[in-house]
Amino acid sequence: MLTLQSPALLADTLCAVVRIEIKQELTFERQAFEAHLRINNDLDTLAIEDLSVDVLFEDENGLPVTASFDPDNTDADFFIRIRSMQGTDAVDGSGSVAPSSSADVRWLIIPAPDSGGNNPNGTLYYVGARVGYTLGGEEKAAEVTPDYIFVKPLPLLSLDYFLERDVFADDPLTPEIESIEPFLLGLRVRNNGQGPATDVQIDSAQPEIVENELGLLIDFRITGSRVDEQPASPSLLVGLGDLDPGASRIAAWDMETTLSGQFVGFEAEFSHADELGGELTSLIDDVDTHFLIRHVRVDLPGRDAIRDFLAFDGDFETGIKQVFESNGIDSEVADLSDQASLTLLDNGREELSFTDSAGFVYVRLPDPYAGGKQVVEAFRTDGKVIRADNIWFSKTRNRDTDSWEYWLNLFDINSTGTYLLALENLVLPPTPPALQFITDKQIAEGGRLGFIVEASDPNGTLPTITADPLPDGAVLEDETSSQTLAQYALDWPVRIGQAIIEPDGTYSPYQITFTASDGVLETSQLVEILVCPVWDTDCDRMADAWEQARFGTLDRNGSGDFDNDGTSDLDEYLNGLSVIIAAQPGTNLIAYPHQVPPEHDTCVKLLNAIGATGPSDRLRRLDPTAQAYRTCTVTTTDSDPGHFGITTAEGYVLEVELPHELTLNGDPLCSAPMLAAGINLIGHPQPTAGFTCSSWLETLGSTTATSIHRLEPTTGRWQGCAYYGTQPNQRIAGYDFPILRGEGYLISSPVGGVLALPSCP
């Protein structure tokens, strides 16, 4: 868990705290064993009952060794669990094996870290079993002759993570847009065990913001990774290969953030899967975190050419400084900053001096040039050339004054205490413009999206900003009023029908690349804009009307289980496992989506099931041939003209004084009803997710249906889509509402015909 403080530009400047989490998975090969026991019951009439199997472990001297099913029992020597079981349902004393059958049981056995010893040939153990059972009411027992296994010496890995404390990008306290400067997340993996770790790999996820109370417009990402000094790779997966006992490897991830800030907290924790032994068998010895001062190079004779980590061992303010070498050696570093001074000599060079010191040394002293110089070369008075990795300028933000402080830093070993430095003015090379971070957007059809895009150029030119491809109807206009800060405004009135709905019902975003250019160099950012259908304004793939009817709110996102039936809300919506008839006071259009059960097969029965028993409550059926309604109440008898039966996929008008609700469960029953010329009241028993008014009209064609209308019960307003114009310029327009199970729709047909029900088998 990483905690970053970044200044937020408010009326009074304050620090905004953002917490991010980076999940990583470390894998490597390890030794495990399988125990296999087969029990044959050759009897024709008797079952083996009360079956129990105890797997027994002994060391090479025949002494018992503990194996545990509990992943938290760290006193055990082995973790064991049943891997598969056939022919019986238990081996704990309650199992049985049917007559003339066999049981086959397999156990997974994983050694604990100390069970491998240090013998390269492995440590000998014996594994046997005691079998107990009842046969014909008589208790019996059998001993399985032990077999032997050799447990090879095991690795034991320690992980040290390193993170730069100060990170640099756009400064919220300045009007300009500052460029992003990559920073480092480093890792050293060291094998402290007696055996090799084979094929070690670490797969990292992208950082995830888990806390951002002030809503800071900030983002973090990993742009690449590398092992030791190999070239960076865009992959998040790093392969460390094999680690012999005592060996170490270095991994690093290049990271970026969109705002300058300072990490104030850095924690790491790990867990081992319980199904593989959990804490009992974990081969991770320890995980530590350190704030990084610099990726330096220990240049002693015999050392490798891989850079090392100069970092704090412990708290940033009070912890001592150490160098953590790539070869696994850790050494304390003396901080002689309070003794260091910088003097300008007559020859134009600078003399850096402090007390001579044996061992590793680090100094940091104020930079009198406030970041305006760079080191050309540096020599120690004994002639040693100081590597560029080991002498550098840096800056930090003073949180009390919100100003930058500039420093000169040196790392060395066995120092004479005096250095000659050649400095030159820092000349900023041609640098691409800096584009202010743009968050991904989400908007519903019918809404209007607008936001400002800003960019500035460190080299002083005024950038131009472009966006490609722009969605239909969107414009990007130049509203720049500054000589140094480019400001463009995107405006997009999102039309109904612009949501991108895939065949599987998911939504795809518009991908727009914003580019800031100074005419030579450019910077780009991909922004995703997710457009929600007008009938699903929160983009959770559940129609708003269905959510309101089922939950009474749009706050649920589909992942929960509202009715605690073991099926997620989204799956219930997509699969139509249940339909809620939620009748509002007034007029409602409903349809029966399932095969009608006897308790609902007449209008009177359905009214009673709904609870619509008031004097004004009634159910009406449209006779499409006569273009007239039959009206039914709870007092209607079978012989009354208003009485009618309930049919799957037929629609009805339900008029009630009070709200009522009825949940219908069952499998959809698909049939192809006939449309009469004129108005028809119909339901769709099995519409797919994303199936809408316009898609149904398009399927039917204008010769079969010219319009479809829906009554919104909460507002009492009609919604509809229809064909407009004549061929070849005919088009569908109107409100593109979703087609939902349980709703009735008025379909206008010019000549009648078969009603197509897409997605029905």
XYZ file of C-alpha atoms in Angstrom, residues 116-629:
514
model
C 14.292 -30.247 3.371
C 17.449 -29.880 5.451
C 20.712 -29.053 3.710
C 21.662 -32.361 2.089
C 21.677 -31.801 -1.698
C 20.446 -35.371 -2.161
C 17.424 -34.690 0.005
C 16.131 -35.747 3.413
C 14.497 -39.175 3.691
C 10.921 -39.563 4.984
C 8.497 -42.486 5.012
C 4.810 -42.087 4.196
C 2.291 -44.801 5.014
C -1.330 -45.028 6.101
C -3.656 -46.631 8.636
C -7.043 -47.658 7.231
C -10.024 -48.303 9.487
C -13.460 -49.524 8.403
C -16.493 -51.608 9.317
C -17.543 -54.657 7.312
C -20.784 -56.418 8.156
C -20.817 -54.684 11.523
C -17.300 -55.803 12.426
C -14.561 -53.204 12.929
C -11.385 -53.822 10.960
C -8.038 -52.069 10.431
C -5.150 -52.324 8.002
C -1.690 -50.805 7.808
C -0.378 -49.595 4.447
C 3.327 -50.308 4.042
C 5.204 -46.989 4.017
C 6.842 -45.717 0.866
C 9.752 -43.287 0.946
C 10.226 -39.768 -0.341
C 13.254 -37.498 -0.487
C 12.614 -33.837 0.327
C 15.183 -31.663 -1.401
C 16.578 -28.545 0.321
C 14.111 -25.707 -0.071
C 14.581 -22.061 -1.000
C 13.552 -19.260 1.351
C 13.082 -15.891 -0.281
C 13.299 -12.424 1.206
C 11.897 -9.464 -0.696
C 13.067 -5.868 -0.338
C 10.990 -3.221 -2.116
C 12.316 0.260 -2.883
C 10.328 3.347 -3.832
C 11.367 6.903 -4.577
C 9.766 9.242 -2.068
C 9.425 12.380 -4.194
C 7.740 11.978 -7.571
C 7.412 14.672 -10.190
C 4.743 15.546 -12.728
C 2.298 18.418 -13.074
C 2.436 20.795 -10.102
C -1.086 21.840 -9.048
C 0.333 25.067 -7.585
C 1.558 26.428 -10.931
C -0.434 27.510 -14.000
C 1.857 25.599 -16.389
C 1.564 21.887 -17.072
C 4.831 20.246 -15.990
C 6.151 17.129 -17.710
C 5.902 13.698 -16.135
C 9.173 12.296 -14.789
C 9.290 8.492 -14.473
C 10.131 7.044 -11.070
C 11.226 3.644 -9.860
C 9.648 0.816 -7.911
C 12.535 -1.566 -7.257
C 12.725 -5.063 -5.822
C 15.553 -7.282 -4.688
C 14.777 -10.974 -4.269
C 17.321 -12.886 -2.199
C 17.372 -16.643 -1.622
C 18.270 -17.293 2.015
C 17.377 -20.975 1.849
C 19.336 -24.172 1.326
C 17.860 -25.057 -2.056
C 17.413 -23.295 -5.399
C 14.313 -21.345 -6.370
C 13.458 -22.366 -9.922
C 11.834 -20.181 -12.576
C 11.019 -17.251 -10.301
C 8.523 -14.852 -11.867
C 6.694 -11.789 -10.596
C 3.556 -10.608 -12.339
C 2.444 -7.114 -11.416
C -0.938 -5.512 -11.812
C -1.297 -1.854 -12.645
C -1.619 0.452 -9.624
C -5.136 0.852 -8.301
C -6.289 3.952 -6.446
C -8.055 2.711 -3.311
C -8.533 6.039 -1.533
C -8.931 9.535 -2.942
C -11.231 11.426 -0.609
C -10.721 14.830 -2.250
C -11.256 13.438 -5.743
C -7.832 14.474 -6.978
C -7.480 14.158 -10.771
C -4.533 11.794 -10.583
C -3.454 8.562 -12.153
C -0.625 6.059 -11.689
C 0.659 3.498 -14.128
C 3.534 1.127 -14.727
C 5.077 1.731 -18.137
C 7.607 -1.093 -18.202
C 9.830 -3.454 -16.265
C 13.349 -4.823 -16.323
C 15.593 -7.343 -14.599
C 19.081 -6.342 -13.464
C 20.452 -4.005 -16.167
C 18.538 -5.526 -19.072
C 16.655 -3.125 -21.379
C 13.196 -2.151 -20.190
C 10.261 -4.205 -21.439
C 6.640 -3.025 -21.709
C 5.548 -6.217 -19.952
C 4.416 -6.182 -16.325
C 5.778 -9.727 -15.918
C 9.417 -10.046 -14.901
C 11.267 -13.338 -15.038
C 14.093 -13.680 -12.524
C 15.027 -17.195 -13.597
C 16.666 -19.585 -11.126
C 18.024 -18.344 -7.809
C 20.656 -20.553 -6.201
C 21.111 -20.453 -2.418
C 22.581 -17.088 -1.441
C 21.855 -15.521 -4.839
C 19.913 -12.319 -5.478
C 18.237 -10.716 -8.481
C 17.003 -7.198 -9.085
C 13.673 -6.268 -10.686
C 12.391 -2.784 -11.353
C 9.156 -1.296 -12.618
C 9.134 2.131 -14.261
C 6.185 4.139 -12.990
C 4.512 7.446 -13.749
C 2.013 9.653 -11.992
C 0.166 12.663 -13.300
C 0.711 14.974 -10.304
C 3.776 15.834 -8.251
C 3.705 14.540 -4.719
C 5.519 12.779 -1.942
C 5.001 9.240 -0.750
C 4.533 9.303 3.019
C 3.664 5.646 3.542
C 4.953 2.450 1.965
C 3.849 -0.994 3.147
C 3.952 -4.490 1.700
C 2.328 -7.707 2.807
C 2.137 -11.177 1.331
C 0.054 -14.295 1.666
C 0.388 -17.857 0.449
C -2.661 -19.696 -0.879
C -4.272 -21.862 1.814
C -4.899 -24.656 -0.685
C -1.112 -24.868 -1.101
C -0.341 -24.831 2.596
C -0.695 -21.168 3.522
C 1.674 -19.955 6.203
C 2.829 -23.509 6.949
C 4.533 -24.020 3.585
C 5.270 -20.438 2.575
C 8.790 -19.986 1.256
C 8.689 -16.196 1.619
C 10.879 -15.386 4.585
C 10.240 -11.666 4.836
C 9.029 -8.632 2.908
C 10.457 -5.193 3.728
C 9.901 -1.764 2.217
C 12.376 1.096 1.954
C 12.223 4.637 0.668
C 14.806 4.960 -2.071
C 17.361 7.757 -2.127
C 19.072 6.779 -5.364
C 19.773 3.887 -7.680
C 23.566 3.947 -7.201
C 26.516 1.767 -8.144
C 28.834 0.116 -5.620
C 32.081 0.216 -7.607
C 34.355 -1.791 -5.335
C 36.666 -4.299 -7.027
C 34.899 -7.599 -7.673
C 31.387 -6.139 -7.546
C 28.984 -6.661 -10.442
C 27.874 -3.995 -12.914
C 24.291 -3.954 -11.654
C 23.083 -0.856 -9.863
C 22.276 -1.019 -6.178
C 19.743 0.662 -3.890
C 20.774 3.490 -1.578
C 17.803 3.677 0.757
C 16.510 4.175 4.257
C 16.378 1.149 6.513
C 13.320 2.034 8.541
C 11.488 5.319 8.989
C 12.330 8.051 6.510
C 12.956 10.624 9.207
C 14.869 8.495 11.720
C 15.985 5.368 9.858
C 19.625 4.803 9.055
C 20.805 4.797 5.475
C 21.961 1.566 3.902
C 23.093 0.368 0.526
C 21.308 -2.812 -0.547
C 23.510 -4.393 -3.168
C 22.351 -6.449 -6.097
C 24.460 -9.365 -4.847
C 22.568 -9.472 -1.535
C 25.054 -7.604 0.676
C 23.618 -4.903 2.963
C 25.884 -2.228 4.430
C 25.277 0.820 6.580
C 26.071 4.180 5.007
C 27.467 7.066 7.043
C 25.612 10.341 6.472
C 28.183 13.167 6.622
C 25.902 15.846 5.198
C 26.331 18.157 8.185
C 30.108 18.231 7.553
C 29.971 18.842 3.793
C 30.694 22.144 2.060
C 30.905 23.317 -1.547
C 33.507 25.941 -2.549
C 33.960 27.683 -5.891
C 37.655 27.567 -6.905
C 39.589 30.086 -8.988
C 39.697 27.712 -11.946
C 35.908 27.648 -12.084
C 35.590 24.189 -10.587
C 33.760 23.352 -7.379
C 35.382 21.626 -4.422
C 33.166 19.345 -2.382
C 34.741 18.494 0.946
C 33.956 16.714 4.222
C 35.794 14.482 6.680
C 37.526 11.491 5.110
C 35.777 8.245 5.963
C 36.235 4.508 5.603
C 33.250 2.533 4.355
C 30.217 3.830 2.545
C 29.399 7.520 2.797
C 26.590 9.803 1.639
C 26.311 13.586 1.700
C 23.560 15.969 0.695
C 24.061 19.728 0.774
C 22.135 22.705 -0.611
C 22.564 23.391 -4.318
C 23.573 27.064 -4.624
C 22.450 27.074 -8.253
C 18.845 26.035 -7.473
C 18.785 23.314 -10.099
C 20.466 25.398 -12.777
C 23.604 23.259 -13.158
C 24.510 19.722 -14.126
C 27.619 17.651 -13.356
C 30.002 17.239 -16.278
C 32.646 15.250 -14.385
C 33.735 14.598 -10.821
C 37.107 13.395 -9.461
C 38.236 12.379 -6.011
C 41.599 13.807 -4.942
C 43.180 10.357 -5.244
C 42.198 10.298 -8.921
C 39.063 8.167 -8.705
C 36.414 9.125 -11.260
C 32.964 9.363 -9.692
C 30.310 7.631 -11.726
C 27.290 9.628 -12.881
C 25.059 7.273 -10.884
C 26.826 8.334 -7.678
C 26.753 12.137 -7.920
C 23.573 13.980 -8.785
C 21.377 17.012 -8.272
C 17.904 16.613 -6.791
C 14.991 18.623 -5.490
C 12.371 18.207 -2.781
C 9.306 20.202 -1.857
C 9.283 22.018 1.466
C 5.800 21.256 2.743
C 5.861 24.201 5.157
C 6.555 26.823 2.485
C 5.275 24.940 -0.594
C 8.554 25.776 -2.318
C 11.240 23.649 -3.943
C 14.578 22.996 -2.258
C 17.546 21.948 -4.400
C 20.385 19.609 -3.399
C 23.739 18.218 -4.494
C 24.198 14.530 -3.555
C 27.214 12.206 -3.435
C 27.578 8.491 -2.680
C 31.029 6.902 -2.357
C 33.141 4.387 -0.435
C 36.419 4.833 1.432
C 36.306 8.544 0.728
C 39.276 10.912 0.912
C 36.744 13.625 1.721
C 37.661 15.969 -1.163
C 36.224 16.065 -4.700
C 36.625 18.353 -7.686
C 33.493 18.952 -9.728
C 33.071 20.404 -13.191
C 29.595 21.912 -13.606
C 27.853 23.504 -16.542
C 24.575 25.290 -17.045
C 21.633 22.968 -17.343
C 20.237 23.284 -20.839
C 16.822 21.805 -21.301
C 16.848 19.622 -24.426
C 13.953 19.768 -26.888
C 11.088 18.371 -24.872
C 7.591 17.431 -26.010
C 4.675 19.424 -24.593
C 3.114 18.348 -21.320
C -0.542 17.395 -21.573
C -2.647 17.683 -18.451
C -4.029 14.327 -17.347
C -7.560 13.655 -18.579
C -9.676 11.157 -16.683
C -11.827 8.633 -18.514
C -15.420 9.804 -18.811
C -18.902 8.305 -18.603
C -22.155 9.853 -19.760
C -25.639 8.676 -20.691
C -27.272 9.211 -24.044
C -29.112 12.495 -24.118
C -26.571 14.187 -21.859
C -23.951 16.765 -22.753
C -20.268 16.129 -22.112
C -17.828 18.995 -21.804
C -14.335 19.367 -20.383
C -11.167 21.431 -20.780
C -7.910 20.025 -22.194
C -4.714 21.904 -21.295
C -1.080 21.661 -22.385
C 2.112 23.681 -22.080
C 5.604 23.346 -23.532
C 8.719 23.349 -21.298
C 10.592 24.930 -24.227
C 8.284 27.953 -24.250
C 6.232 27.437 -27.406
C 2.434 27.367 -27.364
C 1.234 23.846 -28.203
C -1.719 22.938 -30.368
C -4.123 20.241 -29.210
C -5.988 17.795 -31.416
C -8.371 14.917 -30.744
C -8.863 11.937 -33.016
C -11.253 10.418 -33.761
C -13.976 12.721 -32.475
C -17.402 11.100 -32.061
C -20.178 12.307 -34.311
C -21.422 15.628 -32.986
C -18.387 16.372 -30.780
C -16.191 19.426 -31.345
C -12.842 20.514 -29.895
C -12.445 24.287 -29.905
C -9.399 26.421 -29.144
C -10.142 28.687 -26.163
C -6.529 29.656 -25.433
C -6.059 33.070 -23.838
C -2.477 32.624 -22.589
C 0.893 32.798 -24.338
C 2.145 29.671 -22.562
C -0.891 27.526 -21.678
C -3.003 26.001 -24.437
C -6.647 25.484 -23.478
C -9.135 23.643 -25.652
C -12.734 22.751 -24.858
C -14.440 19.548 -25.925
C -18.214 19.751 -26.277
C -20.348 16.754 -27.149
C -24.142 16.680 -26.983
C -24.560 12.907 -26.910
C -27.463 11.736 -29.022
C -29.685 8.796 -28.263
C -28.322 5.814 -30.144
C -24.634 6.707 -29.728
C -23.941 4.084 -27.066
C -21.781 1.278 -28.479
C -23.538 -1.955 -27.503
C -21.711 -5.165 -28.394
C -23.518 -8.369 -29.445
C -22.995 -9.824 -25.960
C -24.680 -6.810 -24.351
C -21.526 -5.158 -23.017
C -20.728 -1.533 -23.749
C -17.574 -0.386 -25.501
C -16.094 3.070 -24.940
C -15.157 5.650 -27.522
C -11.368 5.853 -27.638
C -10.079 9.339 -28.365
C -6.402 10.240 -28.591
C -5.628 13.778 -27.446
C -2.318 15.076 -28.791
C -0.381 18.191 -27.799
C 2.230 19.248 -30.370
C 4.814 22.018 -30.610
C 5.234 21.372 -34.322
C 8.147 18.975 -33.852
C 7.527 16.886 -30.750
C 4.229 15.721 -29.361
C 2.621 14.021 -26.375
C -0.525 11.916 -26.547
C -3.026 10.428 -24.149
C -5.755 7.919 -24.893
C -9.044 8.799 -23.196
C -12.002 6.432 -23.056
C -15.528 7.842 -23.007
C -18.178 5.300 -22.091
C -21.646 6.195 -23.310
C -24.498 4.543 -21.431
C -27.760 3.757 -23.230
C -30.563 6.112 -22.311
C -32.343 3.211 -20.647
C -29.274 2.275 -18.549
C -27.939 5.620 -17.376
C -25.518 4.106 -14.838
C -23.948 1.707 -17.374
C -24.319 -1.377 -15.183
C -25.987 -3.388 -18.009
C -29.260 -3.514 -16.087
C -32.136 -1.427 -17.413
C -33.017 1.441 -15.086
C -36.697 0.519 -15.192
C -35.881 -3.043 -14.110
C -33.635 -1.790 -11.305
C -36.244 0.644 -10.033
C -38.876 -2.070 -10.076
C -36.670 -4.626 -8.371
C -34.511 -2.528 -6.024
C -36.222 0.855 -5.887
C -32.860 2.486 -6.646
C -30.082 2.656 -9.230
C -27.352 2.371 -6.595
C -26.693 -1.339 -7.114
C -24.067 -2.264 -9.729
C -25.067 -5.839 -10.541
C -22.395 -7.642 -8.527
C -24.534 -8.082 -5.411
C -27.254 -10.603 -4.686
C -30.323 -8.604 -3.674
C -32.555 -11.572 -2.888
C -29.773 -13.815 -1.496
C -30.583 -16.657 -3.871
C -26.994 -17.298 -4.951
C -27.381 -15.531 -8.301
C -25.995 -12.052 -8.887
C -28.332 -9.186 -9.704
C -26.802 -8.865 -13.177
C -27.216 -12.566 -13.962
C -30.829 -12.422 -12.864
C -31.415 -9.514 -15.218
C -29.518 -11.034 -18.147
C -30.991 -14.508 -17.775
C -34.489 -13.432 -16.798
C -34.566 -15.850 -13.876
C -37.371 -13.909 -12.231
C -39.662 -11.117 -13.338
C -41.225 -8.562 -11.037
C -44.554 -7.069 -12.018
C -44.293 -3.757 -10.147
C -47.604 -2.017 -10.680
C -47.749 1.697 -9.929
C -50.972 3.549 -9.077
C -52.688 4.298 -12.361
C -52.170 2.547 -15.682
C -49.527 -0.137 -16.323
C -48.780 -2.264 -19.383
C -47.758 -5.795 -18.388
C -47.170 -9.139 -20.083
C -46.839 -12.706 -18.846
C -43.348 -13.972 -19.875
C -43.541 -17.595 -18.668
C -45.721 -20.583 -19.294
C -48.850 -19.623 -17.382
C -49.426 -21.824 -14.295
C -52.968 -22.808 -13.231
C -52.958 -20.291 -10.385
C -52.571 -17.429 -12.880
C -54.418 -18.704 -15.956
C -57.411 -16.344 -15.796
C -57.702 -12.600 -15.404
C -59.408 -12.982 -12.017
C -56.696 -15.295 -10.677
C -53.934 -12.954 -11.867
C -55.620 -9.916 -10.295
C -55.872 -11.764 -6.983
C -52.223 -12.875 -7.206
C -51.153 -9.285 -7.811
C -53.351 -8.089 -4.955
C -55.358 -5.803 -7.222
C -58.654 -6.322 -5.404
C -59.761 -2.701 -5.006
C -63.076 -1.475 -6.417
C -61.308 0.397 -9.228
C -58.614 -2.218 -9.932
C -58.994 -3.968 -13.259
C -57.163 -5.891 -15.967
C -57.933 -5.161 -19.614
C -57.199 -7.182 -22.745
C -57.038 -5.672 -26.215
C -58.803 -7.704 -28.886
C -56.622 -6.834 -31.898
C -59.212 -7.978 -34.414
C -62.050 -5.918 -32.973
C -59.672 -3.189 -31.755
C -61.653 -3.165 -28.487
C -60.889 -3.952 -24.851
